[in-house]
Short mmCIF file of C-alpha atoms in Angstrom, two decimals:
data_model
loop_
_atom_site.label_atom_id
_atom_site.label_comp_id
_atom_site.label_asym_id
_atom_site.label_seq_id
_atom_site.Cartn_x
_atom_site.Cartn_y
_atom_site.Cartn_z
CA MET A 13 66.05 -44.04 -0.21
CA SER A 14 64.31 -40.86 -1.38
CA ALA A 15 65.09 -37.38 -0.06
CA VAL A 16 61.68 -37.28 1.60
CA ALA A 17 62.37 -40.55 3.42
CA LEU A 18 65.76 -39.29 4.56
CA ALA A 19 64.22 -36.10 5.85
CA ALA A 20 61.58 -38.09 7.70
CA ALA A 21 64.22 -40.33 9.28
CA ASP A 22 66.81 -37.69 10.17
CA PRO A 23 65.91 -35.44 13.15
CA ALA A 24 68.73 -33.10 12.19
CA VAL A 25 66.74 -32.24 9.06
CA VAL A 26 63.24 -32.40 10.48
CA LEU A 27 63.73 -30.34 13.64
CA PRO A 28 65.14 -27.22 11.94
CA LEU A 29 62.33 -27.40 9.38
CA GLN A 30 59.70 -27.65 12.11
CA GLY A 31 61.39 -24.83 13.97
CA GLY A 32 61.35 -22.67 10.84
CA LEU A 33 57.65 -23.31 10.21
CA ALA A 34 56.86 -22.61 13.86
CA GLY A 35 58.82 -19.37 13.63
CA VAL A 36 56.84 -18.25 10.58
CA GLY A 37 53.59 -19.14 12.31
CA ASP A 38 54.58 -17.24 15.43
CA ALA A 39 55.55 -14.21 13.35
CA VAL A 40 52.22 -14.19 11.49
CA PHE A 41 50.28 -14.65 14.71
CA GLY A 42 52.30 -11.84 16.28
CA VAL A 43 51.34 -9.49 13.44
CA LEU A 44 47.67 -10.44 13.82
CA LEU A 45 47.79 -9.80 17.56
CA TRP A 46 49.34 -6.39 16.82
CA VAL A 47 46.42 -5.65 14.48
CA LEU A 48 44.03 -6.63 17.27
CA GLU A 49 45.80 -4.27 19.67
CA GLN A 50 45.36 -1.41 17.20
CA TRP A 51 41.67 -2.32 16.90
CA TYR A 52 41.32 -2.24 20.68
CA TRP A 53 42.87 1.23 20.68
CA LEU A 54 40.41 2.41 18.02
CA MET A 55 37.43 0.97 19.93
CA ASP A 56 38.67 2.63 23.14
CA TRP A 57 38.77 5.97 21.34
CA VAL A 58 35.25 5.46 19.97
CA TYR A 59 34.08 4.60 23.49
CA TYR A 60 35.49 7.79 24.98
CA VAL A 61 33.89 9.83 22.18
CA THR A 62 30.47 8.17 22.16
CA GLY A 63 30.15 6.69 25.65
CA LEU A 64 28.59 3.50 24.28
CA GLU A 65 28.70 0.94 27.08
CA MET A 66 29.24 -2.04 24.78
CA LEU A 67 32.55 -0.46 23.68
CA ASN A 68 33.85 -0.24 27.25
CA PRO A 69 37.56 -1.19 27.36
CA ARG A 70 36.69 -3.86 29.91
CA TYR A 71 34.72 -5.73 27.24
CA ARG A 72 37.44 -6.79 24.84
CA PHE A 73 35.22 -9.66 23.66
CA MET A 74 32.78 -7.08 22.27
CA HIS A 75 35.60 -5.33 20.44
CA ARG A 76 36.56 -8.65 18.85
CA ALA A 77 32.92 -9.48 18.07
CA ILE A 78 32.49 -6.15 16.28
CA LEU A 79 35.69 -6.74 14.29
CA VAL A 80 34.50 -10.22 13.28
CA GLY A 81 31.07 -8.84 12.40
CA LEU A 82 32.51 -6.09 10.20
CA CYS A 83 34.72 -8.60 8.37
CA VAL A 84 31.75 -10.93 7.86
CA GLY A 85 29.74 -7.97 6.55
CA VAL A 86 32.28 -7.63 3.75
CA MET A 87 33.13 -11.27 3.07
CA ALA A 88 29.62 -12.73 2.98
CA PRO A 89 28.07 -10.35 0.40
CA LEU A 90 31.30 -10.32 -1.59
CA ILE A 91 31.02 -14.07 -2.18
CA GLY A 92 27.23 -14.22 -1.88
CA THR A 93 26.75 -11.86 -4.83
CA PHE A 94 28.42 -14.39 -7.13
CA LEU A 95 26.52 -17.29 -5.56
CA VAL A 96 23.08 -15.68 -5.81
CA HIS A 97 23.53 -14.86 -9.48
CA ARG A 98 24.67 -18.44 -10.10
CA GLN A 99 21.59 -19.77 -8.27
CA LEU A 100 23.80 -21.41 -5.62
CA ALA A 101 22.28 -19.63 -2.64
CA LEU A 102 21.87 -22.84 -0.63
CA ILE A 103 25.52 -23.89 -0.84
CA GLY A 104 26.22 -21.79 2.23
CA ASP A 105 23.78 -23.87 4.23
CA ALA A 106 25.40 -27.11 3.06
CA LEU A 107 28.89 -25.92 3.94
CA ALA A 108 27.73 -24.58 7.30
CA HIS A 109 26.57 -28.05 8.29
CA THR A 110 29.85 -29.58 7.18
CA ALA A 111 31.72 -26.86 9.08
CA PHE A 112 29.77 -28.04 12.11
CA ALA A 113 31.25 -31.49 11.47
CA GLY A 114 34.69 -29.86 11.41
CA VAL A 115 34.01 -28.23 14.76
CA ALA A 116 32.87 -31.58 16.17
CA ILE A 117 36.05 -33.23 14.88
CA GLY A 118 38.18 -30.57 16.55
CA LEU A 119 36.31 -30.83 19.85
CA PHE A 120 36.43 -34.64 19.70
CA LEU A 121 40.18 -34.74 19.06
CA ASN A 122 40.80 -32.23 21.85
CA ALA A 123 38.69 -34.28 24.26
CA VAL A 124 40.09 -37.71 23.34
CA ILE A 125 43.79 -37.11 22.64
CA ASP A 126 44.22 -33.54 23.93
CA LEU A 127 45.33 -32.33 20.51
CA GLY A 128 44.95 -28.66 21.46
CA VAL A 129 43.81 -27.52 18.01
CA SER A 130 41.26 -24.74 17.52
CA PRO A 131 37.86 -26.11 16.37
CA TYR A 132 37.73 -23.25 13.89
CA LEU A 133 40.86 -24.55 12.15
CA THR A 134 39.38 -28.03 11.78
CA ALA A 135 36.15 -26.41 10.60
CA VAL A 136 38.05 -24.54 7.86
CA VAL A 137 39.76 -27.72 6.66
CA VAL A 138 36.61 -29.87 6.69
CA ALA A 139 34.45 -27.17 5.05
CA MET A 140 36.96 -26.69 2.24
CA ILE A 141 37.18 -30.44 1.64
CA ALA A 142 33.36 -30.59 1.59
CA ALA A 143 33.28 -27.70 -0.90
CA LEU A 144 35.55 -29.65 -3.25
CA PHE A 145 33.37 -32.74 -2.85
CA ILE A 146 30.30 -30.74 -3.89
CA GLU A 147 32.01 -29.81 -7.13
CA LEU A 148 33.49 -33.30 -7.58
CA ILE A 149 30.13 -35.04 -7.16
CA SER A 150 28.54 -32.72 -9.72
CA GLU A 151 31.35 -33.25 -12.24
CA VAL A 152 31.71 -37.04 -11.87
CA THR A 153 28.06 -38.05 -11.58
CA ASP A 154 26.48 -35.27 -13.68
CA ALA A 155 24.11 -34.65 -10.77
CA TYR A 156 22.56 -31.24 -10.29
CA ASN A 157 24.29 -28.96 -7.78
CA ASP A 158 21.39 -29.20 -5.34
CA VAL A 159 21.81 -32.99 -5.24
CA SER A 160 25.52 -32.81 -4.41
CA MET A 161 24.83 -30.10 -1.81
CA ALA A 162 22.14 -32.22 -0.17
CA ILE A 163 24.48 -35.21 0.00
CA VAL A 164 27.34 -33.23 1.53
CA LEU A 165 25.02 -31.40 3.95
CA SER A 166 23.52 -34.65 5.22
CA THR A 167 26.88 -36.35 5.54
CA GLY A 168 28.47 -33.45 7.36
CA PHE A 169 25.70 -33.00 9.89
CA ALA A 170 25.45 -36.76 10.46
CA LEU A 171 29.19 -36.94 11.13
CA GLY A 172 29.02 -34.00 13.54
CA THR A 173 26.12 -35.38 15.54
CA THR A 174 27.74 -38.84 15.68
CA LEU A 175 30.98 -37.48 17.10
CA ILE A 176 29.08 -35.43 19.66
CA SER A 177 27.07 -38.46 20.76
CA LEU A 178 30.29 -40.45 21.24
CA ASN A 179 31.47 -37.98 23.85
CA ALA A 180 28.30 -36.17 24.84
CA GLY A 181 29.52 -35.19 28.29
CA GLY A 182 32.51 -33.32 26.96
CA LEU A 183 31.05 -31.81 23.81
CA ALA A 184 27.34 -31.15 24.25
CA VAL A 185 27.79 -28.00 26.32
CA GLY A 186 30.53 -26.43 24.22
CA VAL A 187 28.88 -27.12 20.88
CA ASN A 188 25.93 -24.76 21.47
CA GLN A 189 28.04 -21.70 20.77
CA PHE A 190 28.85 -23.08 17.32
CA LEU A 191 25.21 -23.88 16.57
CA PHE A 192 23.79 -20.49 17.56
CA GLY A 193 26.79 -18.17 17.73
CA ASN A 194 28.04 -16.28 20.77
CA LEU A 195 29.59 -12.83 21.02
CA SER A 196 31.42 -13.59 24.27
CA THR A 197 33.33 -16.57 22.86
CA VAL A 198 35.21 -14.70 20.11
CA SER A 199 38.75 -15.29 21.37
CA PRO A 200 41.89 -13.52 20.14
CA ALA A 201 42.92 -16.74 18.36
CA SER A 202 39.59 -17.10 16.51
CA ALA A 203 39.64 -13.40 15.63
CA ALA A 204 43.14 -13.87 14.21
CA ILE A 205 41.95 -16.82 12.11
CA LEU A 206 39.11 -14.65 10.83
CA LEU A 207 41.54 -11.90 9.80
CA VAL A 208 43.57 -14.43 7.79
CA LEU A 209 40.41 -15.72 6.07
CA PHE A 210 39.33 -12.13 5.36
CA ALA A 211 42.67 -11.32 3.70
CA VAL A 212 42.61 -14.50 1.60
CA ILE A 213 38.99 -14.01 0.47
CA VAL A 214 39.24 -10.32 -0.41
CA GLY A 215 42.62 -10.78 -2.09
CA THR A 216 41.47 -13.74 -4.17
CA VAL A 217 38.29 -12.00 -5.34
CA ALA A 218 40.26 -8.85 -6.21
CA ILE A 219 42.69 -10.88 -8.35
CA THR A 220 40.14 -13.15 -10.05
CA ARG A 221 37.10 -10.84 -10.21
CA ASN A 222 36.86 -10.69 -14.01
CA GLN A 223 37.19 -14.43 -14.43
CA LEU A 224 34.67 -15.17 -11.68
CA LEU A 225 32.26 -12.65 -13.18
CA TYR A 226 32.57 -14.16 -16.64
CA VAL A 227 32.00 -17.69 -15.31
CA THR A 228 29.04 -16.48 -13.25
CA PHE A 229 27.09 -14.95 -16.11
CA ASP A 230 28.12 -17.10 -19.09
CA GLU A 231 29.87 -20.32 -18.17
CA THR A 232 29.75 -21.70 -21.70
CA ALA A 233 31.31 -18.61 -23.27
CA ALA A 234 33.92 -18.56 -20.51
CA ALA A 235 34.91 -22.15 -21.30
CA VAL A 236 35.09 -21.37 -25.03
CA SER A 237 37.33 -18.38 -24.35
CA GLY A 238 39.82 -20.61 -22.55
CA ILE A 239 38.93 -19.99 -18.91
CA PRO A 240 39.31 -23.13 -16.74
CA VAL A 241 35.70 -23.04 -15.56
CA ASN A 242 35.94 -26.03 -13.23
CA TRP A 243 38.96 -24.53 -11.48
CA TYR A 244 37.18 -21.22 -10.86
CA ASN A 245 34.11 -23.10 -9.65
CA ARG A 246 36.32 -24.81 -7.08
CA VAL A 247 37.83 -21.47 -6.07
CA MET A 248 34.35 -20.06 -5.49
CA VAL A 249 33.12 -22.93 -3.33
CA MET A 250 36.32 -22.92 -1.27
CA LEU A 251 35.99 -19.19 -0.67
CA THR A 252 32.40 -19.84 0.37
CA ALA A 253 33.63 -22.42 2.89
CA MET A 254 36.00 -19.83 4.37
CA VAL A 255 33.21 -17.27 4.69
CA VAL A 256 30.95 -19.81 6.39
CA VAL A 257 33.56 -20.68 9.01
CA GLY A 258 34.39 -17.04 9.63
CA ALA A 259 30.75 -16.03 10.04
CA MET A 260 29.99 -19.06 12.19
CA GLN A 261 31.65 -17.40 15.18
CA ILE A 262 28.84 -14.91 15.69
CA MET A 263 26.08 -16.29 13.44
CA GLY A 264 26.18 -19.96 14.33
CA VAL A 265 25.81 -22.89 11.93
CA ILE A 266 22.04 -22.61 11.70
CA LEU A 267 21.91 -19.00 10.46
CA VAL A 268 25.26 -18.41 8.78
CA ALA A 269 23.94 -18.94 5.23
CA ALA A 270 21.55 -16.00 5.60
CA MET A 271 24.39 -13.46 5.40
CA LEU A 272 25.42 -14.89 2.04
CA VAL A 273 21.96 -14.38 0.56
CA VAL A 274 19.72 -11.81 2.29
CA PRO A 275 21.86 -8.65 1.86
CA VAL A 276 22.53 -9.60 -1.76
CA ALA A 277 18.83 -10.15 -2.43
CA GLY A 278 18.09 -6.72 -0.98
CA ALA A 279 20.82 -5.06 -3.02
CA THR A 280 19.46 -6.45 -6.29
CA GLN A 281 16.21 -4.57 -5.66
CA VAL A 282 17.86 -1.16 -5.79
CA SER A 283 20.93 -1.71 -7.99
CA ARG A 284 21.46 -1.24 -11.72
CA SER A 285 24.73 -3.15 -12.17
CA PHE A 286 26.72 -5.99 -10.68
CA SER A 287 29.30 -3.66 -9.13
CA GLU A 288 26.61 -1.46 -7.62
CA SER A 289 24.85 -4.54 -6.30
CA LEU A 290 28.04 -5.75 -4.66
CA VAL A 291 28.72 -2.42 -2.93
CA VAL A 292 25.13 -1.99 -1.77
CA SER A 293 25.00 -5.56 -0.43
CA VAL A 294 28.10 -4.89 1.69
CA VAL A 295 26.53 -1.71 3.08
CA LEU A 296 23.29 -3.53 3.93
CA ALA A 297 25.18 -6.41 5.54
CA GLU A 298 27.29 -4.07 7.67
CA LEU A 299 24.17 -2.22 8.80
CA ALA A 300 22.48 -5.50 9.80
CA VAL A 301 25.60 -6.71 11.64
CA LEU A 302 26.12 -3.52 13.64
CA LEU A 303 22.44 -3.18 14.57
CA GLY A 304 22.29 -6.88 15.43
CA ILE A 305 25.38 -6.83 17.65
CA ALA A 306 24.10 -3.76 19.49
CA ALA A 307 20.68 -5.37 19.98
CA ALA A 308 22.29 -8.61 21.16
CA TYR A 309 24.36 -6.76 23.76
CA TYR A 310 21.69 -4.43 25.12
CA GLY A 311 18.76 -6.82 24.70
CA GLY A 312 20.44 -10.01 25.81
CA VAL A 313 19.33 -11.94 22.73
CA THR A 314 21.22 -14.35 20.48
CA ALA A 315 23.45 -12.42 18.08
CA GLY A 316 22.94 -14.64 15.04
CA GLY A 317 19.16 -14.56 15.19
CA ILE A 318 18.80 -10.82 15.67
CA ILE A 319 21.36 -10.05 12.93
CA VAL A 320 19.35 -12.13 10.45
CA LEU A 321 16.10 -10.46 11.54
CA PHE A 322 17.64 -7.04 10.91
CA ALA A 323 18.93 -8.26 7.53
CA VAL A 324 15.45 -9.46 6.56
CA ALA A 325 13.89 -6.17 7.71
CA ILE A 326 16.41 -4.25 5.60
CA TYR A 327 15.62 -6.54 2.66
CA VAL A 328 11.89 -5.71 3.00
CA CYS A 329 12.74 -1.99 3.03
CA ALA A 330 14.90 -2.45 -0.08
CA VAL A 331 12.04 -4.23 -1.87
CA VAL A 332 9.65 -1.39 -1.02
CA LEU A 333 12.19 1.24 -2.12
CA GLY A 334 12.82 -0.61 -5.38
CA LYS A 335 9.09 -0.78 -6.13
CA LEU A 336 8.65 2.93 -5.39
CA GLN A 337 11.55 3.80 -7.69
CA SER A 338 10.07 1.66 -10.45
CA ALA A 339 6.62 3.21 -9.98
CA ARG A 340 8.09 6.69 -10.33
CA GLY A 341 10.01 5.61 -13.42
CA GLU A 342 13.39 6.33 -11.81
CA ARG A 343 14.67 2.85 -12.56
CA VAL A 344 13.64 -0.59 -13.69
CA THR A 345 14.51 -3.26 -11.14
CA PRO A 346 16.42 -6.04 -12.93
CA GLU A 347 15.44 -9.65 -12.53
CA MET A 348 17.56 -11.76 -10.18
CA GLY A 349 20.51 -13.03 -12.18
CA SER A 350 20.08 -10.56 -15.04
CA ILE A 351 22.05 -7.66 -13.59
CA GLU A 352 24.46 -6.17 -16.06
CA ALA A 353 27.59 -8.30 -15.96
CA GLU A 354 29.91 -5.42 -16.84
CA THR A 355 32.36 -7.66 -18.59
CA ASP A 356 34.13 -6.82 -21.78
CA ALA A 357 35.02 -9.28 -24.49
CA GLY A 358 38.46 -10.01 -23.10
CA ALA A 359 37.83 -9.62 -19.38
CA GLY A 360 37.59 -13.30 -18.63
CA ALA A 361 40.33 -14.76 -20.74
CA ASP A 362 43.52 -15.83 -19.00
CA ASP A 363 46.58 -14.39 -20.61
#
């Protein structure tokens, strides 16, 4: 009998292992809750300085919503900048619909067998699997990326709606928050999940930036130089899946893809280089998120919709500013996808 089979059969081996994993999980979650407490303290201080009602210490859900929004304002443009320049802007929409299927699976399992798992965790798992399937379909069938995205999008949304219809009484009400986003439903647990996703996404991009940049602007040359292009493509789509699930909390499935694209499109109008475009897109996204959350609170409107409207308005302003700069000869606005890659000859090669 193998060691794995023995471990599976012997409670004396399994129980300590489970206890150890649970202890690690509890420790990580404890650290994340401590981070949240420090964030609450910071928001309380800002409230006493500014007097903004939405920052009132009684409204911890708003504090968490602002934290989630700020993280999304970094994550979405960070990944979206690579996607837009690779002409994969619609992949966010495909993964958002499959993340909806993940939410439906989580809600269904909780309703049927009382599993007690967060729908956001199941959404992360399903969205990442769907991201891999998008790449796999393209590689195996030689289909264009838009074909594989359409297949995965349709499958994911069909699965989600089917599961909801099987238990409509228990799921139909709760699923609306995932479709349209809701500031008041950002729980400490979902905020903690978002913080983990944020750390993974930012850390991965920081480590693999040169390789991702090389693959983005010249996939053929990257492959010739020895970079495992398919592997980095999978990394990118999986990071996109994480962003989609994180942003889904306040944006909702229907509008989450906009934050991957609109701020980046605006940044390309006023930027001269890839790095400048990335920084500007983060600034524009954060501005749209903060204005949108404030408008949602004081105006009583849906957060996801108003955030996207602000993002589009900022994009229009960026287009006008870019045209004015070009007319005055201050700069020449680069074409989408032709921004200076800023890579050197050895930047992409793996040592």
